[in-house]
CSV table of C-alpha atoms and ligand atoms in Angstrom, one decimal:
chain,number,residue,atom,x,y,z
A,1,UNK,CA,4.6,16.8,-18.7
A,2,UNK,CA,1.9,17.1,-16.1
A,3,UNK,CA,2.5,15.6,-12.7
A,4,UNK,CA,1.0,12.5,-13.0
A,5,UNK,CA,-2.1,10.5,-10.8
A,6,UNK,CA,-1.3,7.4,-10.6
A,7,UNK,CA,-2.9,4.6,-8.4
A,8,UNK,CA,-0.9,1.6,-7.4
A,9,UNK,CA,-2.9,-1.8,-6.1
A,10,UNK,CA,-2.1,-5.1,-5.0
A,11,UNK,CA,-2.4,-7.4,-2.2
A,12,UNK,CA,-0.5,-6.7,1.2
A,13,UNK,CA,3.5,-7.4,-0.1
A,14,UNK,CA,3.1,-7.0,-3.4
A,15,UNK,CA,5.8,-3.6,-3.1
A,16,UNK,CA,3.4,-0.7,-3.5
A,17,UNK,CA,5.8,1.0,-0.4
A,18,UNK,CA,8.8,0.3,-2.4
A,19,UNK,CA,7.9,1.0,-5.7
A,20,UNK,CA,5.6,4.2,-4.3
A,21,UNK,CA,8.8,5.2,-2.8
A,22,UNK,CA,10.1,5.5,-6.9
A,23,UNK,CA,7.7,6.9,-8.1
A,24,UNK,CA,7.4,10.1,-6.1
A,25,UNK,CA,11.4,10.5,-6.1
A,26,UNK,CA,11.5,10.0,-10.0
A,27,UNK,CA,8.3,12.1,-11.0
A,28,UNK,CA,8.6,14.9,-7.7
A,29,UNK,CA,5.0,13.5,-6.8
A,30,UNK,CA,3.1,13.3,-3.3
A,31,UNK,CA,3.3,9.7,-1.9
A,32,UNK,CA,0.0,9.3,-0.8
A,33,UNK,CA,-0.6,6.2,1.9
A,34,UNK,CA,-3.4,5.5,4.0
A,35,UNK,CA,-1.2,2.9,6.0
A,36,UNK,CA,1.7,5.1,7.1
A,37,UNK,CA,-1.3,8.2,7.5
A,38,UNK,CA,-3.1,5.4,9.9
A,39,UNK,CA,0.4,4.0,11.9
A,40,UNK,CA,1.0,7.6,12.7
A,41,UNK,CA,-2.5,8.2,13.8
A,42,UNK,CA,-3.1,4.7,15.3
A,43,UNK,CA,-4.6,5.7,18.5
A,44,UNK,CA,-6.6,8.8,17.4
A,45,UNK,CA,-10.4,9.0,18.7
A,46,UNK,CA,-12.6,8.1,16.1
A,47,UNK,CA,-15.5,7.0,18.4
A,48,UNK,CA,-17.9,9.9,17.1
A,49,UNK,CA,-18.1,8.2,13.9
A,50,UNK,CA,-20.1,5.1,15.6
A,51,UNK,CA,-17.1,2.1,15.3
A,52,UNK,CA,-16.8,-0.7,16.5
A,53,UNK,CA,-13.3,0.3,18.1
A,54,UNK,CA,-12.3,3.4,19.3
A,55,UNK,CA,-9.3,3.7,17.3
A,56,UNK,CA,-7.8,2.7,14.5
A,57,UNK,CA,-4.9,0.2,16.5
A,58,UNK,CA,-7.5,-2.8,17.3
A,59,UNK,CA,-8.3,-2.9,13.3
A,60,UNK,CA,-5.4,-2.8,12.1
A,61,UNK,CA,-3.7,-5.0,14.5
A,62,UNK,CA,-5.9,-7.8,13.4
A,63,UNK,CA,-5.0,-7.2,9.4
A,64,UNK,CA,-9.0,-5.7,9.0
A,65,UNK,CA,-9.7,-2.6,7.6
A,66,UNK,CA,-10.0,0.7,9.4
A,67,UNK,CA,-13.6,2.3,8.7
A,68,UNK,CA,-14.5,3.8,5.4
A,69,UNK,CA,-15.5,7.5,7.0
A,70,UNK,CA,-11.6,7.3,8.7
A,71,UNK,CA,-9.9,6.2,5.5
A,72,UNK,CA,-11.9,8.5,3.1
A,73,UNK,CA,-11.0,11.8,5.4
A,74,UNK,CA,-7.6,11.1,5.0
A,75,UNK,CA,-7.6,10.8,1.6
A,76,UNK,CA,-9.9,13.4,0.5
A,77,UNK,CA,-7.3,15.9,2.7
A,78,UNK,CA,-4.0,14.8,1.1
A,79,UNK,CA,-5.5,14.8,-2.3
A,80,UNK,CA,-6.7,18.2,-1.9
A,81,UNK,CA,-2.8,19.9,-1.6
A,82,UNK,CA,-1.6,17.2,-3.6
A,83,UNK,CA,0.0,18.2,-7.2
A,84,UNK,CA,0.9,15.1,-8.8
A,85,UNK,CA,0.3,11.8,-6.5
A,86,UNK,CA,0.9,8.2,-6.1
A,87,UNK,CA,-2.0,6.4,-4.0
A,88,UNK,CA,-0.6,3.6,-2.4
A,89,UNK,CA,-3.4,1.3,-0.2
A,90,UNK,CA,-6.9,3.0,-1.1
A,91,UNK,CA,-9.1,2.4,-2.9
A,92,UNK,CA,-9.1,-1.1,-0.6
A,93,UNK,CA,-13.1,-1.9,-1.6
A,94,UNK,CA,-16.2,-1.1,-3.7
A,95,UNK,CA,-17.2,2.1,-1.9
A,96,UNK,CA,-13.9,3.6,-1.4
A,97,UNK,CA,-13.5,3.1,-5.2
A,98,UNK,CA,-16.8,5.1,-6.0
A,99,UNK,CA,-15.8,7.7,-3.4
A,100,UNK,CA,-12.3,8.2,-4.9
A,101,UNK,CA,-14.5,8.7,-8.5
A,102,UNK,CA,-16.1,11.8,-6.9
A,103,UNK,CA,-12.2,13.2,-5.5
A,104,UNK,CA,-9.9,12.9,-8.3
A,105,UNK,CA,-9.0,11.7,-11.7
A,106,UNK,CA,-6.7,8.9,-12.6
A,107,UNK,CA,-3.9,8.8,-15.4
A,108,UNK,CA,-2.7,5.3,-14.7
A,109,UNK,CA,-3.7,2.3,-12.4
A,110,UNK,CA,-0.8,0.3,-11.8
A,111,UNK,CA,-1.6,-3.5,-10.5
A,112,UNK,CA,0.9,-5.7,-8.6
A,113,UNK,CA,0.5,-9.3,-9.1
A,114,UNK,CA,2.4,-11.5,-6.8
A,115,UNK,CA,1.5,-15.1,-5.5
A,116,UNK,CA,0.6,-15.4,-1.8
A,117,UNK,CA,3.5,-17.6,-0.9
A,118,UNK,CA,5.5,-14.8,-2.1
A,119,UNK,CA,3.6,-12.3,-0.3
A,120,UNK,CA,3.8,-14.3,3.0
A,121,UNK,CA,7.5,-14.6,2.9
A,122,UNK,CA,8.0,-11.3,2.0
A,123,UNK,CA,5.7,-9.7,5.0
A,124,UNK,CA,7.0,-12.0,7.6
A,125,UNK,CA,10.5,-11.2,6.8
A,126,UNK,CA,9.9,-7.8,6.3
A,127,UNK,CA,11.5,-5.2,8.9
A,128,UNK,CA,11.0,-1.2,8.9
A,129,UNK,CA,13.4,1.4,10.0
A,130,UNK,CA,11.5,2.7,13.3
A,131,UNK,CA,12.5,6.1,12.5
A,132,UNK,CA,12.8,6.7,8.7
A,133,UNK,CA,10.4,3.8,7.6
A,134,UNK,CA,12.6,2.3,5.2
A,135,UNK,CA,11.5,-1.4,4.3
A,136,UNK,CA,14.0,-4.2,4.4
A,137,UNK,CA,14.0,-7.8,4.4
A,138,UNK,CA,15.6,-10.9,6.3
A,139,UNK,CA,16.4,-12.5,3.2
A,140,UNK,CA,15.8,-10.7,-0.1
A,141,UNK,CA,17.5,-6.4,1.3
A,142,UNK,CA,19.6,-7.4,4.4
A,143,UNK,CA,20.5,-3.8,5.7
A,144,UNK,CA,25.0,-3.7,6.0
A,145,UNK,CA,24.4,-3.9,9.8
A,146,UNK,CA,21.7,-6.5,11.5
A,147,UNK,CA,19.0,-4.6,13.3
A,148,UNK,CA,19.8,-0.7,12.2
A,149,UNK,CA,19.1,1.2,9.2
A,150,UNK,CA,21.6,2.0,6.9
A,151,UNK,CA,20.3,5.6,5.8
A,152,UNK,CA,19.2,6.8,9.5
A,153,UNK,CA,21.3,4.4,11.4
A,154,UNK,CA,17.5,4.0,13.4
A,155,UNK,CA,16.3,0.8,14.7
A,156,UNK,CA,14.7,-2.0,12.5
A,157,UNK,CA,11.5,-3.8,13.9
A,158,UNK,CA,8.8,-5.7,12.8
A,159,UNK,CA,5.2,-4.2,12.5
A,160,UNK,CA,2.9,-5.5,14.4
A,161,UNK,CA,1.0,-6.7,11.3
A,162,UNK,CA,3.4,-8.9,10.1
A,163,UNK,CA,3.2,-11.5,12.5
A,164,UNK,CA,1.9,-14.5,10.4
A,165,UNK,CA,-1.7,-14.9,12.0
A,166,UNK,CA,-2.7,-11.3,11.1
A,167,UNK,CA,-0.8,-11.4,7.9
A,168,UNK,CA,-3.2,-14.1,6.8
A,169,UNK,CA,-6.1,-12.4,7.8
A,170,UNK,CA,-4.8,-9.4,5.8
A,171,UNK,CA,-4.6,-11.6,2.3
A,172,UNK,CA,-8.3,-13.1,3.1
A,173,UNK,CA,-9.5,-9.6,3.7
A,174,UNK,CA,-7.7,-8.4,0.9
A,175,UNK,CA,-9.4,-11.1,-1.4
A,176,UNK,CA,-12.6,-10.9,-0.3
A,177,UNK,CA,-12.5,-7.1,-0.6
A,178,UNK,CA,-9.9,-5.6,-2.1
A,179,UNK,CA,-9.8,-8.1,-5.6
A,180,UNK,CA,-13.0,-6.5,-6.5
A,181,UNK,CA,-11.5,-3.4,-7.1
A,182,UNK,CA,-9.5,-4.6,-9.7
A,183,UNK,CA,-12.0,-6.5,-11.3
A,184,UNK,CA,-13.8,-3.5,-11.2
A,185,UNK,CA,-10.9,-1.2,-12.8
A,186,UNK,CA,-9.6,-3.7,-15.5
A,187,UNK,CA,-11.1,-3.2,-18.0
A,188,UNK,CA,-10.1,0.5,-18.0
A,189,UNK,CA,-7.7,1.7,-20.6
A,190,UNK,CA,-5.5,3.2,-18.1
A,191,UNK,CA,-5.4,-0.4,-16.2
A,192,UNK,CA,-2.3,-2.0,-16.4
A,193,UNK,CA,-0.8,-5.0,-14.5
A,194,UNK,CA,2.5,-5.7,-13.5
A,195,UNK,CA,4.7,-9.1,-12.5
A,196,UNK,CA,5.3,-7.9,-9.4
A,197,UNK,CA,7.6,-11.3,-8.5
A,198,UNK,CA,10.2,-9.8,-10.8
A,199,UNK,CA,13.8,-8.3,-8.8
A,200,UNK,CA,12.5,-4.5,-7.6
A,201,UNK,CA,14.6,-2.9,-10.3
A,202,UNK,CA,12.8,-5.1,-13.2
A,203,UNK,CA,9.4,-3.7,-11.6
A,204,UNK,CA,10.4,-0.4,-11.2
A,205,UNK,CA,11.4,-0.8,-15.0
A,206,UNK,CA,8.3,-1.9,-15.6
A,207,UNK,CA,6.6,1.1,-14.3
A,208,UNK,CA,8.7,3.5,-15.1
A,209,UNK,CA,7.4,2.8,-19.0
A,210,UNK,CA,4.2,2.1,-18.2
A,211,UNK,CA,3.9,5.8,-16.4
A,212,UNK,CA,5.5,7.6,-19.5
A,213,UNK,CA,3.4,5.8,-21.6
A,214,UNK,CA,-0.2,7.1,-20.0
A,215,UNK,CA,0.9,10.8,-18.9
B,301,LIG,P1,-0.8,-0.8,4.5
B,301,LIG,O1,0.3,-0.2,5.2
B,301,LIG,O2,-1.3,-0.2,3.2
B,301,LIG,O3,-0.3,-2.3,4.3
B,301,LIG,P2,-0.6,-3.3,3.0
B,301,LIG,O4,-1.4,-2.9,1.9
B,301,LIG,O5,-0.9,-4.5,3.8
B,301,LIG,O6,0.8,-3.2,2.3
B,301,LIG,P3,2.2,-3.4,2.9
B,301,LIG,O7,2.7,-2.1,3.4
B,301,LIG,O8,2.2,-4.5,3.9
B,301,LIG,O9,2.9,-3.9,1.6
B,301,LIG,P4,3.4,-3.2,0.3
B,301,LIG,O10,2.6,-3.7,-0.9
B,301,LIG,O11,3.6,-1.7,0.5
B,301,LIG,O12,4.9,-3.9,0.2
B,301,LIG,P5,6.3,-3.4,0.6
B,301,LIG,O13,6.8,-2.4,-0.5
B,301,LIG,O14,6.3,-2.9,2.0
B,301,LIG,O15,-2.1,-1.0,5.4
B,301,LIG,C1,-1.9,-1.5,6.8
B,301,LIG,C2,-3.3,-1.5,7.5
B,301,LIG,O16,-3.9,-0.2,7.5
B,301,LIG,C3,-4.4,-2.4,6.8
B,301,LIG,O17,-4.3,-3.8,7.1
B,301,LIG,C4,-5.6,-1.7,7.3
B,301,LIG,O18,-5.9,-2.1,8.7
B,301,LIG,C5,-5.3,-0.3,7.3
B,301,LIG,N1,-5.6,0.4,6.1
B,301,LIG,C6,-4.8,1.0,5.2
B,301,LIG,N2,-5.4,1.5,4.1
B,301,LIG,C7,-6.7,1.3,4.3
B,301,LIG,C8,-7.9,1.6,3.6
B,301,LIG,N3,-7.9,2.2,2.4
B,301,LIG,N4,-9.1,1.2,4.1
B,301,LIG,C9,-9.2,0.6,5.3
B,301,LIG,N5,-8.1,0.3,6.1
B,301,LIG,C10,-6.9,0.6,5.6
B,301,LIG,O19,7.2,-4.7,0.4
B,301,LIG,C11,7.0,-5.8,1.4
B,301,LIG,C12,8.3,-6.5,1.6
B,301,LIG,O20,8.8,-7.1,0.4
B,301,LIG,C13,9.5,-5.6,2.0
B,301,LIG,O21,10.3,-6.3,3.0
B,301,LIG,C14,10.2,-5.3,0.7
B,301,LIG,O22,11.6,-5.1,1.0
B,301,LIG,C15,10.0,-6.6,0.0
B,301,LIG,N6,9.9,-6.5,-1.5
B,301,LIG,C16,9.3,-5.5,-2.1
B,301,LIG,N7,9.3,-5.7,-3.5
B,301,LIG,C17,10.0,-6.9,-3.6
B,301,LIG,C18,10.4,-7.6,-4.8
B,301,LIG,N8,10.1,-7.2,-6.0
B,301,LIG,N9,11.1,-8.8,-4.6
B,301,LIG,C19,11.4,-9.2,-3.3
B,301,LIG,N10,11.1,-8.5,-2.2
B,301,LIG,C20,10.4,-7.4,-2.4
């Protein structure tokens, strides 16, 4: 089998991080995220490309998106070295959708449906290795020792985007621009949505089938 291209979606919460995380283990693929790409280049100049910030921080600190021109440079890079891939957090609206068109093709387009109660609890509980980047939760993936990663033994924190203001802002964004993605991909025959408020192992389950079935 090829390695497959496969696009997850869904709103801020909804597990594309975890379930990404599966996917490239399971199929050997390239985990491709503009979010990590973007925290580890947070305060990089972009000022030549006529922003309204400098930098990427101030966006993304507020839950808004980070300029098209920034976001489509990254990915038109990774996708160029990039076998196989999972593409977690872009296409995130309209035009990044019609640019991706002109990069790649797509075998699957996996969308995660989760309600935004859910998705609040989940990002405000939510806290990240510091140094590894593994997600865990307060509540739903306590790690065996409070505060410290249990692979790395690094030290858990919250990101500054998961503080509950700018995780609001983050769903309203990602309804006003992000839903019309996948209005815009579902009728596709390589569309396919997911309960994504079933226990991670039933969604992985979920995905691991629908992947074999499209590649
Ligand atoms: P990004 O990092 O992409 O954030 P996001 O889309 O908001 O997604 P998250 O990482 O918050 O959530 P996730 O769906 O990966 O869920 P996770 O698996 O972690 O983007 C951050 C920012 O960068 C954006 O706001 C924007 O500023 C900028 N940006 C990025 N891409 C951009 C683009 N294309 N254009 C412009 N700007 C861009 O899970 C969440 C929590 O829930 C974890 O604690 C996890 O343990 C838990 N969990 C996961 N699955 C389950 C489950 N099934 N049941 C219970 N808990 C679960």
């Amino acid at each position: 089998m090829a390695a497959p291209h496969v696009l997850i979606i869904g709103p801020p919460g909804a597990g594309k991080g975890t379930q990404s995380s599966n996917i490239a283990s399971e199929y050997g693929v390239e985990h491709i995220t503009t979010g990590d790409a973007l925290r580890a280049n947070k305060d990089m100049d972009i000022s030549d490309m006529d922003t309204e910030h400098d930098t990427p921080r101030a966006y993304m600190e507020a839950g808004d998106l980070v300029p098209d021109a920034v976001v489509n440079a990254i990915v038109e890079e990774a996708l160029t070295t990039a076998d196989g891939f999972v593409l977690d957090g872009y296409p995130r609206n309209l035009d990044q959708a019609k640019e991706l068109e002109g990069m790649t093709e797509l075998d699957v387009i996996l969308s995660l449906d989760v309600s935004r109660e859910e998705l609040i609890d989940r990002l405000t509980g939510r806290r990240v290795c510091d140094d590894c980047g593994t997600n865990y939760h307060v509540e739903f993936d306590q790690p065996e020792e409070e505060g410290v990663c249990d692979g790395c033994g690094g030290e858990l924190i919250q990101r500054d985007d998961d503080e509950e203001e700018s995780v609001k802002n983050r769903l309203d964004v990602f309804h006003e621009q992000t839903a019309p993605v996948i209005e815009y991909y579902e009728d596709r025959d390589d569309f396919v949505a997911i309960d994504g408020e079933q226990t991670p192992d039933e969604v992985w389950a979920d995905i691991k089938a629908t992947i074999d079935d499209h590649s």
